[in-house]
Coordinates of C-alpha atoms in Angstrom, one line a residue:
X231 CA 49.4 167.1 122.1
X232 CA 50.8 163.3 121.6
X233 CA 54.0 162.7 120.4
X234 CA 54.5 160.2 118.2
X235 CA 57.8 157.8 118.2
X236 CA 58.6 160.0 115.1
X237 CA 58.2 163.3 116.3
X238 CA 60.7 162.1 119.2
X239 CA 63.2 161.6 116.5
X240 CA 63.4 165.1 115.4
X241 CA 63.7 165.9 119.1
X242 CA 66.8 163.6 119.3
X243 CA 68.9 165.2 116.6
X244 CA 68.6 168.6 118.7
X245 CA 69.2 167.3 121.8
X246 CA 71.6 164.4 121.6
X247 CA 73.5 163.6 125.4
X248 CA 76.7 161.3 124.6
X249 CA 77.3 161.0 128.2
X250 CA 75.4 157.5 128.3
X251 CA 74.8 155.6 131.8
X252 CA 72.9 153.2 130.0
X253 CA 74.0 149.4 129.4
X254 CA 71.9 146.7 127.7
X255 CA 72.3 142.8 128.3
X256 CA 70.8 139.9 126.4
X257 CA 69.0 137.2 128.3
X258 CA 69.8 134.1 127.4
X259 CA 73.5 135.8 126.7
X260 CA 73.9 133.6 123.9
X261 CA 70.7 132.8 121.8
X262 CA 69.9 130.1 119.6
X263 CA 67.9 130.3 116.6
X264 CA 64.5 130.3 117.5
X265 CA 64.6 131.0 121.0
X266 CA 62.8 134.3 122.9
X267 CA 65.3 136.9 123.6
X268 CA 65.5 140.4 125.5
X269 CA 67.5 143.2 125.8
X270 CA 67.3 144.2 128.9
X271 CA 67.8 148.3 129.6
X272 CA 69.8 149.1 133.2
X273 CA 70.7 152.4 134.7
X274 CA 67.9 153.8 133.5
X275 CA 67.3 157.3 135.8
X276 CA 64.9 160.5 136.0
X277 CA 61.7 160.4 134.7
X278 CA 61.5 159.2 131.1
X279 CA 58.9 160.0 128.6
X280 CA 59.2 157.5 125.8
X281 CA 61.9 154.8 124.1
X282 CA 63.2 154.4 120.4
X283 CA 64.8 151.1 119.2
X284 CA 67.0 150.8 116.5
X285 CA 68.6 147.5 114.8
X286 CA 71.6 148.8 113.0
X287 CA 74.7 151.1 113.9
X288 CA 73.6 154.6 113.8
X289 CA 70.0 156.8 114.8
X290 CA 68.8 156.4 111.3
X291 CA 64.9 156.3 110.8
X292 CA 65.4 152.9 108.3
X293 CA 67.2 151.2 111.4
X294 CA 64.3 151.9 113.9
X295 CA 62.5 149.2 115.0
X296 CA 59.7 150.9 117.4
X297 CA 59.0 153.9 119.3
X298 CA 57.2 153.3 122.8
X299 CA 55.2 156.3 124.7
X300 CA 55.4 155.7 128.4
X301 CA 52.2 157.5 129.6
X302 CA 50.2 155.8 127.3
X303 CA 51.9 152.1 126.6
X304 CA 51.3 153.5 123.1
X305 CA 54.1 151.3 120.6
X306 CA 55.0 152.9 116.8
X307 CA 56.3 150.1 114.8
X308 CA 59.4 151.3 112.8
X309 CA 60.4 150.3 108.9
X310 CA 62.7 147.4 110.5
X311 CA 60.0 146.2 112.3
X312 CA 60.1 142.2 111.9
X313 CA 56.7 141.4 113.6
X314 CA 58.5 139.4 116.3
X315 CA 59.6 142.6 118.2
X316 CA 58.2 144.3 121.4
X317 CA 59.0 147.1 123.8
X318 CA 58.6 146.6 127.7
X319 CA 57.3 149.6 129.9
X320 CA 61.0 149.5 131.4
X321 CA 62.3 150.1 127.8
X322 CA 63.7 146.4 127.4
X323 CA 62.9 144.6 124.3
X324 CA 61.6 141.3 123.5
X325 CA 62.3 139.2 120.1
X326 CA 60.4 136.1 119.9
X327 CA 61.6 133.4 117.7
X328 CA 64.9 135.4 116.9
X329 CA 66.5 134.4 113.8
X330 CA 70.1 134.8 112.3
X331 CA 69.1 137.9 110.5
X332 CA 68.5 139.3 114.1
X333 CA 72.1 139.4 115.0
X334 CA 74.0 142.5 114.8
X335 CA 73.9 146.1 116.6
X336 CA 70.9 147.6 118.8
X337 CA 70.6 151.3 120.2
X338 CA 68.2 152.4 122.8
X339 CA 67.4 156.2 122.8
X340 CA 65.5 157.6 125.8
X341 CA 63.8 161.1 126.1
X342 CA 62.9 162.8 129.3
X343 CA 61.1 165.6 129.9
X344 CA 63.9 168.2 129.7
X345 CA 63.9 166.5 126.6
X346 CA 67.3 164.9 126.7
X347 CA 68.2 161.8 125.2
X348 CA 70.5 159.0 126.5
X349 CA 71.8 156.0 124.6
X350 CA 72.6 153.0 125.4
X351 CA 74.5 150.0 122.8
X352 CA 74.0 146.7 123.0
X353 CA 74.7 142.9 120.7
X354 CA 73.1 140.4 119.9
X355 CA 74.6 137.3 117.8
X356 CA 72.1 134.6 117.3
X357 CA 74.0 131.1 117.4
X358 CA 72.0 128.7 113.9
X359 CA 70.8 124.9 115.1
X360 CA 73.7 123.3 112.7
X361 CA 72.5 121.2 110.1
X362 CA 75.1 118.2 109.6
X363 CA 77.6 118.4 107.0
X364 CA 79.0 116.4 104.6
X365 CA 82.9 115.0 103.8
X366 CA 82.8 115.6 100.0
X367 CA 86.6 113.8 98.6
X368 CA 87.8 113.9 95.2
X369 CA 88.3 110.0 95.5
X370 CA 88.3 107.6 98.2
X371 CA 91.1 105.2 97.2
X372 CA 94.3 106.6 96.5
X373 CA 97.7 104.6 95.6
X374 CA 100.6 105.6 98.4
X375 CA 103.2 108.1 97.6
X376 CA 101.4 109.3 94.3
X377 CA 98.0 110.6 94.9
X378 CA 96.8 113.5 96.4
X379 CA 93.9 113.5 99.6
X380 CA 91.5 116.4 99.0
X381 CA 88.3 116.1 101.6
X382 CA 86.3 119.3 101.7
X383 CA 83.9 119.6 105.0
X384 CA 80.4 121.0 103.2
X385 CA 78.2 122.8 105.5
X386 CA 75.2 125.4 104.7
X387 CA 76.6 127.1 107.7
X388 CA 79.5 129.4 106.4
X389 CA 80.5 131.0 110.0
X390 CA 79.9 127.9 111.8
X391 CA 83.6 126.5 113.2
X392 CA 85.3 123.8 111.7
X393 CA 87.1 120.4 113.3
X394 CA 88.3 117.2 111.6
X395 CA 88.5 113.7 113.4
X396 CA 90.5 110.9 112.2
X397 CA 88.9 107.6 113.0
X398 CA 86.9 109.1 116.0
X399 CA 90.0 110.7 117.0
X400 CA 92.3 114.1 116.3
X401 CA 94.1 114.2 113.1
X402 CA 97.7 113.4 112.9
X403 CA 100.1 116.3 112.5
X404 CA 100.7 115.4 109.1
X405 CA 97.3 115.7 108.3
X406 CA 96.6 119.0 110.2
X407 CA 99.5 121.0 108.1
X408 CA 97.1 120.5 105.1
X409 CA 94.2 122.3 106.4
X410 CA 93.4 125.3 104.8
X411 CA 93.1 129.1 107.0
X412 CA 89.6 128.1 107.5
X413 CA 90.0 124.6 108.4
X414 CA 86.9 123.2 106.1
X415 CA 89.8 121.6 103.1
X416 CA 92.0 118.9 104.0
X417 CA 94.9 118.0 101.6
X418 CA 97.4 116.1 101.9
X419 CA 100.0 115.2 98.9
X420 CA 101.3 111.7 98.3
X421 CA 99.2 109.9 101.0
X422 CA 100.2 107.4 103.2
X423 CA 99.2 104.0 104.3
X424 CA 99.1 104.8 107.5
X425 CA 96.4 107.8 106.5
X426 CA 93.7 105.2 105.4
X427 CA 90.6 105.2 107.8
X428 CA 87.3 107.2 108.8
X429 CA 87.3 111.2 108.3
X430 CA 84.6 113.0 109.8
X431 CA 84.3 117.0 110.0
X432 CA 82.5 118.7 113.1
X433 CA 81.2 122.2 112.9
X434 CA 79.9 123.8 116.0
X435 CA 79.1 127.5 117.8
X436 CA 78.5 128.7 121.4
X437 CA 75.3 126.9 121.0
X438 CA 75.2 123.7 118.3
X439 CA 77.1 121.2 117.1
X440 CA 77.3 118.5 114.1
X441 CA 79.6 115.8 113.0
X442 CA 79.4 114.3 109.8
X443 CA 78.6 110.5 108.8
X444 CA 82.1 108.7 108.3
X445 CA 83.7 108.7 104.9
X446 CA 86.5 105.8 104.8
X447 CA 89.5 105.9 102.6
X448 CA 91.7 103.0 101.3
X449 CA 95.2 103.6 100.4
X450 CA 96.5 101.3 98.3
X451 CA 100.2 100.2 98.5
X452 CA 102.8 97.2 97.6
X453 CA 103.5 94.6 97.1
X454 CA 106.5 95.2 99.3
X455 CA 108.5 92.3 100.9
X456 CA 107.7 89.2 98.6
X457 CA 108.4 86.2 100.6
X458 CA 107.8 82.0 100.1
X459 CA 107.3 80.6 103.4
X460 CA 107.1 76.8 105.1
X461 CA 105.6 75.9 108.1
X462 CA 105.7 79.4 108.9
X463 CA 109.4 80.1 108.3
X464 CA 111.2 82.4 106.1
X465 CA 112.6 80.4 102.8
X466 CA 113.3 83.0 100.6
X467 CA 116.6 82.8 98.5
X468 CA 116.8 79.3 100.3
X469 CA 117.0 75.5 99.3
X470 CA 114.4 72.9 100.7
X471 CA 115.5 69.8 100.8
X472 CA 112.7 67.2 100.9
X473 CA 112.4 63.3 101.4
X474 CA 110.9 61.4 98.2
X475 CA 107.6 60.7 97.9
X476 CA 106.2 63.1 100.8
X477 CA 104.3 66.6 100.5
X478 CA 105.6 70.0 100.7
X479 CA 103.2 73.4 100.5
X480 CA 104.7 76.9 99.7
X481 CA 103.2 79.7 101.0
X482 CA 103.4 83.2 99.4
X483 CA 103.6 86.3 101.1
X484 CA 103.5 90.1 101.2
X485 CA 102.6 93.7 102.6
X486 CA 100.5 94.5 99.8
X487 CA 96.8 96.5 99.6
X488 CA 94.7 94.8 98.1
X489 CA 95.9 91.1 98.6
X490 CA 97.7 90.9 95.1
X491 CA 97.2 88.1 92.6
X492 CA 99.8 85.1 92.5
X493 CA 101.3 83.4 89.8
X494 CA 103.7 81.1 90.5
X495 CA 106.5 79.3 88.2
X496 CA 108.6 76.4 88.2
X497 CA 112.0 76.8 86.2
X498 CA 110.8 79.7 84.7
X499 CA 107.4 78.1 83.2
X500 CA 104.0 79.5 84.5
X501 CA 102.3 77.1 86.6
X502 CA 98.2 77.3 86.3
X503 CA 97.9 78.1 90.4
X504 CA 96.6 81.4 91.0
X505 CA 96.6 81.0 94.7
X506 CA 98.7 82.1 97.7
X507 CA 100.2 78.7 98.2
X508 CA 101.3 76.2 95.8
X509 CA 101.0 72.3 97.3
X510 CA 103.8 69.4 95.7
X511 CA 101.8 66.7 96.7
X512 CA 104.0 63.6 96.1
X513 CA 108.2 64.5 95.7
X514 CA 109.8 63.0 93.2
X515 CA 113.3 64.0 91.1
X516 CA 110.8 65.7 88.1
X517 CA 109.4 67.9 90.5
X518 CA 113.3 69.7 91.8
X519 CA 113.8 73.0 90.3
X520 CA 113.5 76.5 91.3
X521 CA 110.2 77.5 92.2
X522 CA 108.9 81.9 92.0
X523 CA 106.4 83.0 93.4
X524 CA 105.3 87.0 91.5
X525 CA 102.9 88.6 93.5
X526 CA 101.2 91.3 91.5
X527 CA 98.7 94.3 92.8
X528 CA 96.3 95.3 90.0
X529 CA 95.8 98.8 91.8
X530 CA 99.3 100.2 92.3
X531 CA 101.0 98.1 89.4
X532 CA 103.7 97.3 91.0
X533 CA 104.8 93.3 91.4
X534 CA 107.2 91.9 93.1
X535 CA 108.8 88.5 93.6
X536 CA 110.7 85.5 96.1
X537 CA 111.8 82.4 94.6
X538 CA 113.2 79.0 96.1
X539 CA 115.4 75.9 95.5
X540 CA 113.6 72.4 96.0
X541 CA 115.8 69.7 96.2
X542 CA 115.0 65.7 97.3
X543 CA 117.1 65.0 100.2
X544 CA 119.9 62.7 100.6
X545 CA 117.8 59.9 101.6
X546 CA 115.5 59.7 98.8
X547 CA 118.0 58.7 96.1
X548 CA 117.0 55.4 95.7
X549 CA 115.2 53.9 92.8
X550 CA 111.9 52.9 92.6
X551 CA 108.8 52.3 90.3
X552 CA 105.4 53.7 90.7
X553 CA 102.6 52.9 88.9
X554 CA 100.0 56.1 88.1
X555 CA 97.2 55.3 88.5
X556 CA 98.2 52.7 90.9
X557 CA 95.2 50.6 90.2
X558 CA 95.0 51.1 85.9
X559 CA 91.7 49.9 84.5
X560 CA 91.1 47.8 81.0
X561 CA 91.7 51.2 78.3
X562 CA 93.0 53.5 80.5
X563 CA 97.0 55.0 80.1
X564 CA 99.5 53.9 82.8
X565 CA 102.6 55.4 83.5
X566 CA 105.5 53.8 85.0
X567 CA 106.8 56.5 87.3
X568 CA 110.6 56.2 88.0
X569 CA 111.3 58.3 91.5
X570 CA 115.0 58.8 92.6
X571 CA 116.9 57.8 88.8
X572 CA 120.2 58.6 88.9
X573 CA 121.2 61.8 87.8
X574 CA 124.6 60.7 86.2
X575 CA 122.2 58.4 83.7
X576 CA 123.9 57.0 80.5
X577 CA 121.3 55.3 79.2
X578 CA 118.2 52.9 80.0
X579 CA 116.0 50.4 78.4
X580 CA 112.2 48.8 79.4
X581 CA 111.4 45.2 78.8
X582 CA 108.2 43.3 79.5
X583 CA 109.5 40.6 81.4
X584 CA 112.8 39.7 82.2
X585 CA 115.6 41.7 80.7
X586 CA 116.5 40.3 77.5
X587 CA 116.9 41.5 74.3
X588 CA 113.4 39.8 73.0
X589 CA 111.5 41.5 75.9
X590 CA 113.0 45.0 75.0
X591 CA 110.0 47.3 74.9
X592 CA 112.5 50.7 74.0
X593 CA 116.0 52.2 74.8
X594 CA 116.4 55.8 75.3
X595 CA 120.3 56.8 73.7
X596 CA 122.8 59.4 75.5
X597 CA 121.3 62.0 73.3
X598 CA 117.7 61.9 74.7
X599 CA 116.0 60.2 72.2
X600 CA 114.4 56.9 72.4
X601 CA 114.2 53.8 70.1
X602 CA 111.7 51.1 69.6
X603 CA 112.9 47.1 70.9
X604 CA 111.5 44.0 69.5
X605 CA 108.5 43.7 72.2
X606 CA 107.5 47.2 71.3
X607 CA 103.6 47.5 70.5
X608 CA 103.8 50.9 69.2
X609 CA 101.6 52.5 72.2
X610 CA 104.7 52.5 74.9
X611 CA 106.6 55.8 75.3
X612 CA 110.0 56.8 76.8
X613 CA 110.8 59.7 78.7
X614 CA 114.4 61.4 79.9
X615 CA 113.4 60.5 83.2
X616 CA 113.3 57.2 82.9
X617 CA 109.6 56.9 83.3
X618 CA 107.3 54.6 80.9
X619 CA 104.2 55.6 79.3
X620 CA 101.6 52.2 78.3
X621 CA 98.6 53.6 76.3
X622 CA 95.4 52.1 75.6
X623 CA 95.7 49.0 78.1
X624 CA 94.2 46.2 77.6
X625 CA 94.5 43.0 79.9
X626 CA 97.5 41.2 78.3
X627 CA 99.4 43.9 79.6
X628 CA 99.2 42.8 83.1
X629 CA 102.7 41.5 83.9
X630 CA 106.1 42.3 85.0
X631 CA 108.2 45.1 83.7
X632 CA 111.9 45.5 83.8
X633 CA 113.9 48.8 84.0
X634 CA 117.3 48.5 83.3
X635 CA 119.4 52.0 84.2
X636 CA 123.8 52.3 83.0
X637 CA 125.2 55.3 84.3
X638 CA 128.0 57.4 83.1
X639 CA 131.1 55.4 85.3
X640 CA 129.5 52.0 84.1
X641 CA 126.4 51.5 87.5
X642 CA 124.1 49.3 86.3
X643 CA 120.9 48.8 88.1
X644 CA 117.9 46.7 87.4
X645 CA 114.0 47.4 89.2
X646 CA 111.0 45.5 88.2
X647 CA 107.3 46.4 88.5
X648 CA 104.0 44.5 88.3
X649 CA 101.4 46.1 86.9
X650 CA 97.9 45.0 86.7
X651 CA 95.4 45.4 84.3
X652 CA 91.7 45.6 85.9
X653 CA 88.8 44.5 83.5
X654 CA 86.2 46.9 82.6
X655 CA 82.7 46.8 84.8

């Protein structure tokens, strides 16, 4: 009478030897999703009468996968028969196209014809083709010192390893003591500048690895170390002494992410120069003063500030009158710029023409204010720095102009201009 795989199970709860010889190996030893695997049976003796396989940890019928008769190459698939599984005449067993759900434990039972049974144990742990993961972050721009990095490493491969890189390299050791027990969060509280960059996770087995796409973070920070620079050199806290009538360019500075926005002001008023450099373009006495630059960073919130003293130098205290525009047209405004007047001024009066009391145009008073003469047309201003605003030209007004300065211990000095009045067209 055949037996069936079955019947040989009943057999094998009688007559159960423990004193196994067998030992089972896989080929390829560690298998990838997909590929064709065996279990291959050695030590093997006497002659044998049939096989049962069973994928799980103990003889029980739901665990068996096939019974195979050796006299007749008959095969009984079991209930955890998968389709993909077949038994060799040497009692090794093939898997085609294994799959994760293959892993786990597998127990060969032999019967001969005393009818003993052998078993034999072996493992198999099929190794997934890693998909790649993704670097999920709860934000990627933080502000130094007061945010907190969280990057998590997503992968549909939960007992897949885990391994971070830091701009294509290994994380600093900061950065590693905020890695949780299974390495797939990194946090790290009250980042650093120095922590901005790539962040790529890895996961990998025996048999497949992945690295995610780059995910860049931005720390912002500053602005730290405000600083007003010319011709490259430090001038903070400084005085600049500068020669009349020439240029001078102010260059703000600072450690700051991102650049910060400039305002910059001249004895304490706001200039309308949003840039990182502020240019005096012609030096006169007006423009001396105390000049701040605030550098301010719209992400952090934080501003900081350098400020300077500009000064004309000793060589460009003397006197002199400048037309602006230099070349006035019929209708235009002129200004009679006065560069270098002497800072101990008492008092000073315009004439057109030579300087006598008819010709007065307008006196300014030791108290600032200024008072109309008997050549006064009614469209000439004053101002405390001795300067002379003409409005409205026309072409009479071409001509000389006399400045008369008195300073506190008595100086008088006298200048004169000419100023000419182009016709319109």
């Amino acid at each position: 009478m055949a037996l069936t795989g079955y019947s040989w199970l009943l057999l094998s709860a009688t007559f159960l030897n423990v004193a196994a010889e067998i030992s089972i190996t896989l080929e390829p030893a560690q298998p990838s999703e997909g590929d064709n695997v065996t279990l291959v049976v050695h030590g093997l003796s006497g002659e044998l009468l049939a096989y049962s396989w069973y994928a799980g940890p103990t003889l029980s019928v739901s665990y068996l996968v096939a019974s195979y008769i050796v006299s007749t190459g008959d095969e009984t698939p079991g209930p955890a028969h998968t389709g993909r599984e077949a038994v060799r005449p040497d009692g090794s067993l093939d898997i085609q196209g294994i799959l994760p759900r293959h892993s786990g434990t597998y127990i060969l039972q032999t019967f001969n014809r005393q009818l003993q049974t052998e078993v034999g144990y072996g493992h198999v742990q099929v190794h997934e083709i890693l998909a790649q993961p993704t670097v999920l972050a709860n934000s990627t721009a933080l502000v130094e010192r007061r945010d907190t990095l969280r990057l998590m490493c997503s992968s549909p491969s939960p007992t897949a390893e885990v391994r971070w890189f830091f701009n294509g390299g290994a994380l600093p050791v900061a950065l590693r003591l905020g890695l949780s027990p299974d390495g797939r969060v990194l946090a790290r509280h009250g980042i650093r500048r120095e922590e901005a960059g790539a962040y790529q996770c890895e996961v990998w087995n025996p048999v497949s690895v992945s690295r995610s796409e780059p995910i860049n973070l931005t720390v912002y920070f500053g602005p730290e170390r405000v600083a007003i620079l010319q011709d490259s050199t430090t001038r903070t806290g400084c005085t600049i002494k500068v020669d009349f009538n020439t240029s001078l360019t102010l260059w703000c500075v600072s450690r700051s992410c991102p650049e910060p926005e400039y305002v910059w002001t001249f004895n304490g008023q706001a200039l309308k120069n949003g840039q990182d450099h502020l240019n005096i373009s012609s030096m006169t006495a007006a423009q001396e003063g105390t000049y701040t630059c605030i550098a301010k960073n719209t992400k952090t919130l934080l501003s900081g500030s350098a400020s300077v003293v500009v000064k004309l130098s000793a060589a460009a205290v003397a006197t002199m009158i400048v037309p602006v525009p230099t070349k006035p047209t019929e209708g235009q405004d002129v200004t009679l710029t006065v560069q270098g007047y002497p800072k101990d001024l008492l008092v000073y009066a315009w004439y057109r023409g030579p300087a006598s009391e008819p010709n007065r145009l307008l006196s300014q008073l030791p108290s600032g204010t200024w008072i109309a003469g008997p050549a006064h047309t009614g469209r000439e201003v004053g101002f405390p720095n001795c300067s002379l605003l003409v409005q409205k030209l026309n072409l009479t007004d071409t001509g000389r102009y006399t400045l008369k300065t008195v300073t506190v211990q008595g100086k008088t000095e006298t200048l004169e201009v000419e100023l000419q009045v182009a016709p319109l067209g």
